[in-house]
């Protein structure tokens, strides 16, 4: 009598939206070639149809619309190039949308090619300029620094360096071959050793290795002077500013010269000739400086011009990117469709939710109308063997919860969806751990800011972390509300208790409060009306009181939560009509959980209600170790010992009941089905076999649509 | 502690082993190769590769593609993988990973030295170097005139320095010398690597000694075949063989006296693991030997993934990726030069 009523009650429950995923249907589309593009893009805007790849065996470049896809890829490459250039130039890609006429793909392609060409040309020009600018700048720095070496050595008449300087010597035939270095000659060669120098500039981080290498190559017969350049020079490749060091190497001999030049080349050090004569130095410096200013002006003009071009691109960039991305998606989808025999129509298959059918038909009609097609698009339902995809209709509130649940695993088609319960349980469990109404208010303010600026933020591109926060703004809102609530119960405001709901129920014995920590307080009022009494704070028994309260509460919530999960599995089994799951999974699980942990919860509640001093650890542990012994002072209610023995036996029985029968029954069913079945008529038999194979992993979603059998009926 | 790696391996090596196994799952499969072989243009190849792990590396290349670009970008992917692993590695795995690159370093040194000898531009040579074998002062190699200088100036700072002890001479560099230097260095490198792996012990030592022995034997055979008909004496030839591997020591004696390819074959067929290599080759054929060796090598490297808790997977992955890049290069060349009939000549399927 009772189970019948129960069934009736469950059947009459109103359906929950998110509880089961949408009913899906397998549809076939036959689209005339002329309206295909438009139809797919309209369907894409709707986003309610999942296409099946009908050309899975073809490689990407053998598909029909491969050229269009390639063109889109090429265009997006160009767009990425523009974006990169814009970022390098330090221009903000403006979020303001310029009103502009809709541009179609062909025009855009031409447009982009023009822009790219223009940009590349400008870049190469400015690169050339930049290079000569860098060279001049480096020359200038080398002149300044190297001169200071040379002059300082002149200035100290007795020093060794002066000696070296005096000896700088070049012979005549050398000066003709020297292209890179222009050595200043001294008319009177003082000795035959011939000391010369090479000056140049090198990246700062290479100096040490450079010096070591020079030392080795010349066997120590050289003098190395260096000074920081002072100015940073732009690296032409990465366009970053790098620090460089000016160096002057003194050496002797022709062989050493070639070696040093080779090493300079290998280290990417640029050598510049520095004249010995001070007046000549001054002259060259002036020349270089004037050319530098000229170049700077040209370079600046070039950069301004380029920035202007880039800025005009930047205005359109987002729109173009969206357009190209959309086109590419459309062609990628078109590549999933098949041509029919006549080559005039495209055939597509896919899954769509039942409720979206009218919307889709409307979109398809619109597509036919807009593309002036003679023939309409045919849209009809089909049967499919495979199981449908899971699709939940979510909104901004439920979406983050659905994502949290999906992170653990996506529910099968029409399986009960835990996201429904997660919407409340997740923030609530968070708040149990984060119960503090001060912190809760901070969190609430943050959530409110996010929600208040919803319209603005949703159009902006946020960082990955911010995006996560923004996506979960309603989760945070609920979390904060619950933590304020729990914080009030815990009576904690930044860990400080407040007397919000009146004065404490406890007071000291006398006015001096001397024995508050030895004997304790006395209760002289009704219990605190809401939450924890503030007097517990700082008392000697605070920790044991709060621990016992929070821990026991956690056990109660945990057991309730687990029960909810198992009960959901019952609804699942019921929905899919699998009595096997109910009998050999749900029932023993329920018994096992509740005979151990359910019993513990019961003990906790009884202890709370009666105010007993029983030690629940002791009760639980000795329930396993020596169930027949008497409980002594830990007895909470009459008949506890026999009850414990019964519960223990039930739990012991539940374990093999839960683990063994189900796999064996499934194996038996499997072997039965693989044998040719004569009893069932042909078609049904095939159907049944199919169902069993597709869902053999012990799940039975297909049975609900398989009229011949449900697992429960077979197992009978 | 052989057999007990499972207890402690994951403390330091677990993350990277997972990473390398993930990378291995990204290697191209036979169906990928079949698709690639059907490509008509290099753009098709790019398009196909864009669906693989190479995608991000190729997507920003403008359209007239060249084989060198494809190879360069694919190598960049390998180098990035390697660098990522090296950054995460702790001792002794980091040393093990560094050992893998020494082979490329030797090749690069030889490339630069030979190039300078033939008066090529250093920048051009540097572009041809394998990025895994780069070291700081590699460009300075061009300064050196003989082995002694080469060592004293540049290589003394590199990990290759100890391997040079055997080949320091004051002779001027010429092609023959350089080739001998390459092989002497390689010999020293392989022996050092072998010793290092033996020191690591456990499954690493077991598997790596197998892989390195194969490598050493292959080099021995290649040296023999390439030195037939040159002025290299038997003793010199004998000195270039590594002192481990299946051929060591008796096979080396026999290889040293070989005068033609069939004699080499006769020597090798005495060793059961190498019999299968010759099963498909006809007598006197040496062209296909390389491919046969590559196929055998790939097979062994794939097998390295069958066991867990050892370092050989890193070595195997790097080698497999390199083989894959060689395959891609061959396919792209065939496609670019319209020689599609020859595509299958040199492609070694990895899976």
Coordinates of N, CA, C and O in Angstrom, one line a residue, chain B residues 2 4 10 36 51 72 94 96 98 178 202 206 210 219 221 230 233 259 283 291 297 302 307 326 348:
Chain B
X2 N 67.7 -1.2 -7.5 CA 66.9 -1.7 -8.6 C 65.6 -2.3 -8.1 O 65.6 -3.0 -7.1
X4 N 63.2 -0.7 -6.8 CA 62.5 0.1 -5.8 C 62.3 1.5 -6.2 O 62.1 2.4 -5.4
X10 N 58.9 9.3 -7.8 CA 57.9 10.4 -8.1 C 58.2 11.6 -7.3 O 57.6 12.7 -7.5
X36 N 49.6 13.5 -44.2 CA 50.6 14.4 -44.7 C 51.2 14.0 -46.0 O 51.5 14.8 -46.9
X51 N 46.6 21.3 -36.7 CA 45.7 20.6 -35.7 C 46.5 19.8 -34.7 O 46.0 19.1 -33.9
X72 N 62.4 24.6 -39.0 CA 62.8 25.5 -37.9 C 61.8 25.6 -36.8 O 62.1 25.5 -35.6
X94 N 68.6 16.7 -14.3 CA 69.0 17.9 -15.1 C 70.3 17.5 -15.8 O 70.5 17.8 -17.0
X96 N 71.3 14.6 -16.6 CA 70.9 13.6 -17.7 C 70.4 14.3 -18.9 O 70.8 14.1 -20.0
X98 N 71.0 17.4 -19.7 CA 72.1 18.1 -20.4 C 72.9 17.2 -21.3 O 73.3 17.5 -22.4
X178 N 89.0 16.8 -38.9 CA 87.7 17.3 -38.3 C 86.8 16.0 -38.1 O 86.2 15.8 -37.1
X202 N 69.5 1.2 -11.6 CA 68.1 0.9 -11.7 C 67.7 0.8 -13.1 O 68.5 0.4 -14.0
X206 N 69.5 0.2 -17.0 CA 69.2 -1.0 -17.8 C 68.8 -0.5 -19.2 O 69.3 -1.0 -20.2
X210 N 71.0 -0.2 -23.0 CA 70.5 -0.8 -24.3 C 70.5 0.2 -25.4 O 71.0 0.0 -26.5
X219 N 77.0 3.6 -34.7 CA 78.1 4.5 -35.1 C 79.3 3.7 -35.6 O 80.0 4.1 -36.6
X221 N 79.3 0.8 -37.1 CA 79.0 0.3 -38.5 C 79.1 1.5 -39.5 O 79.7 1.3 -40.5
X230 N 89.0 4.9 -47.7 CA 89.7 6.1 -47.4 C 91.1 5.7 -46.8 O 91.4 4.5 -46.6
X233 N 93.6 4.1 -41.4 CA 94.2 2.8 -41.2 C 93.3 2.0 -40.3 O 92.4 2.5 -39.6
X259 N 86.4 -4.7 -45.6 CA 86.8 -4.0 -46.8 C 85.6 -3.6 -47.6 O 85.7 -2.7 -48.5
X283 N 71.8 -8.1 -50.8 CA 73.3 -8.0 -50.6 C 73.8 -6.8 -51.3 O 73.4 -6.4 -52.4
X291 N 68.0 3.8 -43.1 CA 66.5 3.7 -42.8 C 66.3 2.5 -41.9 O 65.5 2.7 -40.9
X297 N 65.9 1.9 -34.3 CA 66.1 2.8 -33.2 C 64.7 3.3 -32.7 O 64.5 3.3 -31.5
X302 N 60.5 3.6 -28.7 CA 59.1 3.4 -28.3 C 59.0 2.5 -27.1 O 58.1 2.7 -26.2
X307 N 58.1 1.0 -19.8 CA 58.4 0.9 -18.4 C 58.3 2.2 -17.7 O 58.6 3.3 -18.3
X326 N 62.8 15.0 -38.8 CA 63.4 14.5 -40.0 C 62.3 14.1 -41.0 O 62.4 14.4 -42.2
X348 N 60.1 7.4 -41.4 CA 60.0 6.3 -40.4 C 58.8 6.5 -39.6 O 58.8 7.5 -38.8

